[in-house]
XYZ file of N, CA and C in Angstrom:
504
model
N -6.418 -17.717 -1.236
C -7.462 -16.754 -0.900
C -8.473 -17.420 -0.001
N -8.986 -17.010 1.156
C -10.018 -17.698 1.893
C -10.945 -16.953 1.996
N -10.960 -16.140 1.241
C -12.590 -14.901 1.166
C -12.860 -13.921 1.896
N -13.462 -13.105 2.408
C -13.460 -12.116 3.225
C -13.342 -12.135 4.424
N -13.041 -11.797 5.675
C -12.539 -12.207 7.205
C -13.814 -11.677 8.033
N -14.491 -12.489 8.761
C -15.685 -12.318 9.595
C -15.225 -11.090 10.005
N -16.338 -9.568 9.726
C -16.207 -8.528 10.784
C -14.663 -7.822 10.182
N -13.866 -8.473 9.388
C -12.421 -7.892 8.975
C -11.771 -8.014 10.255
N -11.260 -8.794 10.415
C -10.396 -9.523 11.687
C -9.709 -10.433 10.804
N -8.445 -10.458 11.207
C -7.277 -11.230 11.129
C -7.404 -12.229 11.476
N -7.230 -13.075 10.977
C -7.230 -14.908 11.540
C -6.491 -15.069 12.549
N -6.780 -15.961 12.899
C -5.834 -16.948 14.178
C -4.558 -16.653 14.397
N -3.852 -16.756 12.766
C -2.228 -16.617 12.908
C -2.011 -15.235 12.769
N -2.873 -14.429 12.281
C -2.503 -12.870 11.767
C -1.435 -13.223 10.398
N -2.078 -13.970 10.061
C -1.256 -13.745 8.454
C -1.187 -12.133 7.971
N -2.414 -11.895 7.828
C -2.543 -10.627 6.969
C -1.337 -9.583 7.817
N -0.814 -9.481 8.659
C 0.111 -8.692 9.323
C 1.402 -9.372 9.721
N 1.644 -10.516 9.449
C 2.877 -10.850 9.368
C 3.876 -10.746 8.524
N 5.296 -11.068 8.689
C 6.052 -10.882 8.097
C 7.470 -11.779 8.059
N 7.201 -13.208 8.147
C 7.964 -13.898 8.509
C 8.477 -14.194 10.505
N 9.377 -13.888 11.100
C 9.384 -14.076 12.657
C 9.126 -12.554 12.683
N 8.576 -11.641 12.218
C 8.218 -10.198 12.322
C 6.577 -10.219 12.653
N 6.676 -9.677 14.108
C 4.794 -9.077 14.067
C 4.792 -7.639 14.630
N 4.033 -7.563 13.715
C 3.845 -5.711 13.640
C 2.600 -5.368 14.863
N 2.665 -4.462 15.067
C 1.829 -4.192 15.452
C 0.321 -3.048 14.779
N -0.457 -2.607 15.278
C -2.051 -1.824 14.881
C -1.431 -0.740 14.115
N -0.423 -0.831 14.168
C 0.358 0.470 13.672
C 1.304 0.580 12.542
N 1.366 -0.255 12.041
C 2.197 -1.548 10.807
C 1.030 -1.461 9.583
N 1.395 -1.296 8.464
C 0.773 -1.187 7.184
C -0.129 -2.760 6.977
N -1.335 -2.746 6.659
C -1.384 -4.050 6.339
C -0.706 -5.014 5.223
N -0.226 -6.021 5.204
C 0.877 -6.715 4.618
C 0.131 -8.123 4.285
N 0.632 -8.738 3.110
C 0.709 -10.134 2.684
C -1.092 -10.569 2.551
N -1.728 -9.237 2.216
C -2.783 -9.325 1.572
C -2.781 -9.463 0.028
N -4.183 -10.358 -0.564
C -4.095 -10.108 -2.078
C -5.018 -9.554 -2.539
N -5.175 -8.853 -3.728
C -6.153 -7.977 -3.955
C -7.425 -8.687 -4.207
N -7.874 -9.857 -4.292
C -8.889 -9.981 -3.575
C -9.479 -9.590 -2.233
N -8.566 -9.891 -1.242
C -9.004 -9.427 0.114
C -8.955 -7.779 -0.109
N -8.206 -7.255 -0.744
C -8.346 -5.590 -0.710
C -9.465 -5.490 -1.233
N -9.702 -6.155 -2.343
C -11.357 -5.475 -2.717
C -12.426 -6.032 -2.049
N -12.318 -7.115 -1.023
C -13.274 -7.862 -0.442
C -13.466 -7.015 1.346
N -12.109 -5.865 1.248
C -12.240 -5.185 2.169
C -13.402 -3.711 2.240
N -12.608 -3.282 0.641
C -13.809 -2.208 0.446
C -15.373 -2.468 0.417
N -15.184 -3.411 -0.150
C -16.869 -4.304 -0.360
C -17.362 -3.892 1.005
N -17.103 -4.296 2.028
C -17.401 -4.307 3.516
C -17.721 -3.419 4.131
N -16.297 -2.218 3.663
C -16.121 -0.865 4.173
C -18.112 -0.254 3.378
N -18.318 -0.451 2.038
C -18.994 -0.251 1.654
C -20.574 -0.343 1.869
N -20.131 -1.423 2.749
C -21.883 -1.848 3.449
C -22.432 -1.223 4.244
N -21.639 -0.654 4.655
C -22.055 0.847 6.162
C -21.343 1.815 5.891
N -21.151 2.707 4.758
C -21.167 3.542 4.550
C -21.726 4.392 3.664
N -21.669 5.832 4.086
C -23.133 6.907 4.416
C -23.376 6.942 3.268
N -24.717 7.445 2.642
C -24.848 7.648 0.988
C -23.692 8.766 0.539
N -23.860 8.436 -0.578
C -22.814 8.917 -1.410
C -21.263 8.598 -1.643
N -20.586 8.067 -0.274
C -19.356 7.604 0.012
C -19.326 6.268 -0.290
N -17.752 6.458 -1.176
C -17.840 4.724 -1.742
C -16.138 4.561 -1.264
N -15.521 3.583 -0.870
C -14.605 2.844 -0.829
C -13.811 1.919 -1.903
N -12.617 2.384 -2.321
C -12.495 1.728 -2.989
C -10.842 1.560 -3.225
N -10.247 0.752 -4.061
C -8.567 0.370 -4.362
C -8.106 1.822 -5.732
N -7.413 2.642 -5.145
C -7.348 3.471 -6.274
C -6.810 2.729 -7.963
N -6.750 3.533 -8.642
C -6.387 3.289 -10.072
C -4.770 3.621 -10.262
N -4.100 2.941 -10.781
C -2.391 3.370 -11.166
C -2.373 4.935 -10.588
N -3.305 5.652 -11.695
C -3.026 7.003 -12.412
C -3.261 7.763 -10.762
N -4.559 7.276 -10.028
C -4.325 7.913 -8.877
C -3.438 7.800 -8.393
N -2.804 6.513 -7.500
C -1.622 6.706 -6.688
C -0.686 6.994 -6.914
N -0.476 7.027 -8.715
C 0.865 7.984 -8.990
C 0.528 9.714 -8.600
N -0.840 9.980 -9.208
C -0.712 11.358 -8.760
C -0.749 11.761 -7.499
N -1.314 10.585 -6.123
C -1.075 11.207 -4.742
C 0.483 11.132 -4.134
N 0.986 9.843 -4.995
C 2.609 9.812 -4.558
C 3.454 11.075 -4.572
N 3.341 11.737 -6.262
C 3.903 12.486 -6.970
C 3.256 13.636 -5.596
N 2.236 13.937 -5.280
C 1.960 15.173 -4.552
C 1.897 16.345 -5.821
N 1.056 16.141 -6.970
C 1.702 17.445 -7.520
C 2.908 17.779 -8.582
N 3.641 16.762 -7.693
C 5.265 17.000 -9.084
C 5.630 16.393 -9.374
N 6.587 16.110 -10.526
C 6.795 15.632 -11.544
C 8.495 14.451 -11.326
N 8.987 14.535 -9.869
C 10.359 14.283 -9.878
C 10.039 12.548 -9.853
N 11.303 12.115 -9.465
C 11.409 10.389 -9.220
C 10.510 10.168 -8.614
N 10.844 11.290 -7.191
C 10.120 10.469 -5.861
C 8.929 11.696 -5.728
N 8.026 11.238 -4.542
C 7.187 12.457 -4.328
C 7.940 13.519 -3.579
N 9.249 13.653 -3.193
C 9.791 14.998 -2.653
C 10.546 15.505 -3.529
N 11.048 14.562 -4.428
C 11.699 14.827 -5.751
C 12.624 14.604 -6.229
N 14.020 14.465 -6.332
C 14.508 13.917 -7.343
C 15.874 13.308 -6.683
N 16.423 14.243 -5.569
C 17.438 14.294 -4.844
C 17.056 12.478 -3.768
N 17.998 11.169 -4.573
C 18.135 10.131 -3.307
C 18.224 10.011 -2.375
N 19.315 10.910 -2.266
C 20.083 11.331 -0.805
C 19.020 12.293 0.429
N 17.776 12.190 0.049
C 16.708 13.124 0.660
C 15.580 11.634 1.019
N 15.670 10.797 0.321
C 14.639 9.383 0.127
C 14.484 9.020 1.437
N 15.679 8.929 2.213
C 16.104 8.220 3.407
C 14.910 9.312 4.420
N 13.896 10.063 4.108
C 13.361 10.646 5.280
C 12.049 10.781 5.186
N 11.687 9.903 3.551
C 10.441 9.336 3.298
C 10.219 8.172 2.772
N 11.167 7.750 2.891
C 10.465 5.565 2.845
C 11.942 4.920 4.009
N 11.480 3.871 3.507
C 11.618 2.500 4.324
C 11.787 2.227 2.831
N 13.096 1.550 2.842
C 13.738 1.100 1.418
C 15.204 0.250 1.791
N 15.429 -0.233 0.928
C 17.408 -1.201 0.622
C 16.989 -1.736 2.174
N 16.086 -2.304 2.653
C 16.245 -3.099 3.877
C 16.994 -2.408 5.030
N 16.813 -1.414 5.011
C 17.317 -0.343 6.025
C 17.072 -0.967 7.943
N 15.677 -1.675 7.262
C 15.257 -1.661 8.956
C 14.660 -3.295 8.943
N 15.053 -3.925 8.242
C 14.635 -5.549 8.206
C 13.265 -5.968 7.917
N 12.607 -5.028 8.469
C 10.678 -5.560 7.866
C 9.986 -3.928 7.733
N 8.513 -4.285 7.185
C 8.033 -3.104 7.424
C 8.346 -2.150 8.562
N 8.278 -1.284 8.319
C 8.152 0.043 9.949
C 6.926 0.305 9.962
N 5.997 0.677 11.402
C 4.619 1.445 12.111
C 4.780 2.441 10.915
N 3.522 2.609 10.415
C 3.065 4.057 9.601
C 3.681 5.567 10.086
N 3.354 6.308 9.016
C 3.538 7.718 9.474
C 5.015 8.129 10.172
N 6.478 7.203 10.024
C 7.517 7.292 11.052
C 8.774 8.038 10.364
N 8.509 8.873 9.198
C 8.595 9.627 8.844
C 8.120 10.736 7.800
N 8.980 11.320 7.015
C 8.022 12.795 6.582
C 7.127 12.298 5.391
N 5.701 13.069 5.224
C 5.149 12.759 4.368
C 5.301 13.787 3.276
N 4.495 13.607 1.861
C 4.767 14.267 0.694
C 4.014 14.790 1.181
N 3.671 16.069 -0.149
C 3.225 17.317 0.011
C 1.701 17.542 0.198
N 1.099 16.240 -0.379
C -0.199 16.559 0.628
C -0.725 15.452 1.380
N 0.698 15.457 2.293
C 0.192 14.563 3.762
C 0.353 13.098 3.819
N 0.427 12.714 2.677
C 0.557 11.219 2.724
C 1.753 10.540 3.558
N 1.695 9.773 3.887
C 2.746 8.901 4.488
C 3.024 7.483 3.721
N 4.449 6.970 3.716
C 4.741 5.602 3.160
C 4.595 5.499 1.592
N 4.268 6.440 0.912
C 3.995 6.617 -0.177
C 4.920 5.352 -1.570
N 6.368 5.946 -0.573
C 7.207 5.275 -1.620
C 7.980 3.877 -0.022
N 8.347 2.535 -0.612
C 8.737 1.270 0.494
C 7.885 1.229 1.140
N 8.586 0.503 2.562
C 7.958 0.330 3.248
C 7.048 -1.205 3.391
N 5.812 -0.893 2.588
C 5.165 -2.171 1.866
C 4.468 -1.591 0.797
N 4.461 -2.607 -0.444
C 3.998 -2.133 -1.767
C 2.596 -2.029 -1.517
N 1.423 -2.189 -2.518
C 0.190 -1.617 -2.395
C -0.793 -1.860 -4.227
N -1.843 -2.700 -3.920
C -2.182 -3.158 -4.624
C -3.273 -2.034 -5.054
N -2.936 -1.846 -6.447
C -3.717 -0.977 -7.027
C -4.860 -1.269 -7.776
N -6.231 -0.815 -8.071
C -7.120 -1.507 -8.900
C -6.570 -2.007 -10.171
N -7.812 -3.496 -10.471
C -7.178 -3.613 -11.432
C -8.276 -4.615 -11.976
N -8.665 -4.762 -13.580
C -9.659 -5.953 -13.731
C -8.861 -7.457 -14.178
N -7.555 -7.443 -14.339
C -7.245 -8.657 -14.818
C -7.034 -9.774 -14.082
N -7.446 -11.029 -14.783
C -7.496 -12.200 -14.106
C -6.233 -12.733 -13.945
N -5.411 -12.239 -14.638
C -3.825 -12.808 -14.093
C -2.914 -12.414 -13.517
N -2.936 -10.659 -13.938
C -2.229 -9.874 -12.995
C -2.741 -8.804 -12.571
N -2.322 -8.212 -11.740
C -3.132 -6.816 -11.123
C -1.730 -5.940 -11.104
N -2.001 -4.454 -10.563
C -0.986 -3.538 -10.326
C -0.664 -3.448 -8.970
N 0.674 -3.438 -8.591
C 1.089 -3.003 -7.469
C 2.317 -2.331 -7.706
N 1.783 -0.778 -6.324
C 2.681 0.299 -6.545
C 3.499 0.277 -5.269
N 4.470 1.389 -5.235
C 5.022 1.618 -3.917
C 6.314 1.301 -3.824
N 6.390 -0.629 -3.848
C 7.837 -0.730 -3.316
C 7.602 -1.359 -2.102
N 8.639 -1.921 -1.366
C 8.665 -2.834 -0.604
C 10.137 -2.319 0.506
N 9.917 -2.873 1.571
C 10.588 -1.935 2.173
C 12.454 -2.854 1.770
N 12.305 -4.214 1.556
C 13.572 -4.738 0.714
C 14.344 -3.726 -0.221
N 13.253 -3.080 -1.532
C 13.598 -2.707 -2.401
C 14.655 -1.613 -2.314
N 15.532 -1.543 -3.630
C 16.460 -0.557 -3.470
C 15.284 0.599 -3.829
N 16.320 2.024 -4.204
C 15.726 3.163 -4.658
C 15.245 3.555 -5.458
N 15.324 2.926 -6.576
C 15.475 2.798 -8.059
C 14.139 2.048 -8.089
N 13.496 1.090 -7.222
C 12.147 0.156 -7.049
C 11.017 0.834 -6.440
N 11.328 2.345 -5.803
C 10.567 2.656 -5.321
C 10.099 4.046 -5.549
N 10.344 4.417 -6.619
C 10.083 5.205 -7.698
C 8.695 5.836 -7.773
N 8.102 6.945 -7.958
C 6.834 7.251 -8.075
C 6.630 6.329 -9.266
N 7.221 6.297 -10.339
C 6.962 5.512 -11.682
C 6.673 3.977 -11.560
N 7.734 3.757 -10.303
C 7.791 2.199 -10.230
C 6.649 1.534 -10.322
N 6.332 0.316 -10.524
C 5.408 -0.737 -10.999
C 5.711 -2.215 -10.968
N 5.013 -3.091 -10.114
C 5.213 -4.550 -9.999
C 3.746 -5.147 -10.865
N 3.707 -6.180 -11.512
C 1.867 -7.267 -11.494
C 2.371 -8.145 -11.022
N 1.844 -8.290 -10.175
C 1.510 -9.850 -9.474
C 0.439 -10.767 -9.955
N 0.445 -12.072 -9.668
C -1.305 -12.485 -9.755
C -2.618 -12.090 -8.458
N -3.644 -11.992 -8.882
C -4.372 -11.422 -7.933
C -4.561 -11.906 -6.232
N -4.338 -13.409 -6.653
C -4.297 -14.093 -5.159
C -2.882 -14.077 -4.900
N -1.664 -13.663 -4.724
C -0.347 -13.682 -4.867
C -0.692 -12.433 -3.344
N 0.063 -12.999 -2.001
C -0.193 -12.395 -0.336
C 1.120 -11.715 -0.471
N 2.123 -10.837 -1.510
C 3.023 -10.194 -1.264
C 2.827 -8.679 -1.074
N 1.501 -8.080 -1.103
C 1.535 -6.569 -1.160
C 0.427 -6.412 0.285
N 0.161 -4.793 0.576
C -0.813 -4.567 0.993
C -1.864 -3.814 0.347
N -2.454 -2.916 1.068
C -3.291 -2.051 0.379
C -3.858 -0.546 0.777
N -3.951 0.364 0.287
C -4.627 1.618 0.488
C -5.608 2.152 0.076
N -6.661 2.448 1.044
C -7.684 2.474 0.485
C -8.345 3.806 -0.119
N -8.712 4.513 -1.162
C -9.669 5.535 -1.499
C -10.808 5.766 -1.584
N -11.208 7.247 -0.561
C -12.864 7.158 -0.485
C -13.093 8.476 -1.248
N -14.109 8.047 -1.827
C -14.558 8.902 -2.776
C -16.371 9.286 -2.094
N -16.074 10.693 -2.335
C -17.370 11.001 -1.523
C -18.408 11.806 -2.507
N -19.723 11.656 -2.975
C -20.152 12.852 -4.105
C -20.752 14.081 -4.031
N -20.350 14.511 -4.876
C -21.078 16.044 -4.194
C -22.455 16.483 -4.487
């Protein structure tokens, strides 16, 4: 962990967006962050933003319910595998992450929901944290609305998504 990134800029090497001889581009999920830096991101996001709006790493229960969209199947389109292939990046289909949004999203709009790159979910423990999603390696069966990895918190294998919560 080296603490928060001047301004949120990528270092020298672009760790945070690499992927072995893979570089993504502005358009590539952020990758091989640890949820320190995810929460050291919102922190930031948080310093200039408007009253009431807060930034933050959702909770399990959220990103299962934005995955799910609503329903109840495996995946967020639902239950049929043979349909998976047109909303993730999964079984190493394409060798590293894919650019966001490069195919269909669930039902309310999301993109990448399930592969692709996993996604570190809030969490208070000092040894492990939650990460959802799936990885774009993973088979089908890993990338499950249900699915679930803990890592340790400084552990650079996931990325992150962020939730803003605004009050009324």
């Amino acid at each position: 962990y080296l603490g928060p990134r001047e301004g949120w800029k990528p270092d020298n090497a672009g760790t945070w967006r690499s992927v072995g001889e893979h570089r993504p581009s502005d358009n590539h999920p952020v990758v091989n962050t640890c949820a320190l830096d995810a929460e050291a991101f919102c922190r930031w996001l948080n310093a200039s933003a408007p009253p009431g709006t807060t930034y933050r790493l959702p909770t399990e229960a959220e990103w299962e319910f934005a995955c799910r969209a609503g329903g109840d199947g495996l995946w967020g389109h639902g239950d049929d595998e043979r349909e998976l292939v047109k909303y993730a990046v999964f079984g190493n289909q394409k060798g590293a992450p894919r650019p966001v949004a490069g195919l269909r999203p669930n039902a309310f709009g999301l993109y990448d929901m399930h592969g692709n790159h996993a996604e570190w979910c809030a969490g208070t423990g000092a040894d492990l944290r939650p990460v959802r999603g799936g990885k774009f390696v993973n088979v089908a069966g890993q990338v499950r609305s249900a699915a679930r990895e803990w890592l340790p918190p400084r552990s650079v294998e996931a990325g992150f998504r962020v939730l803003r919560a605004i009050a009324e």
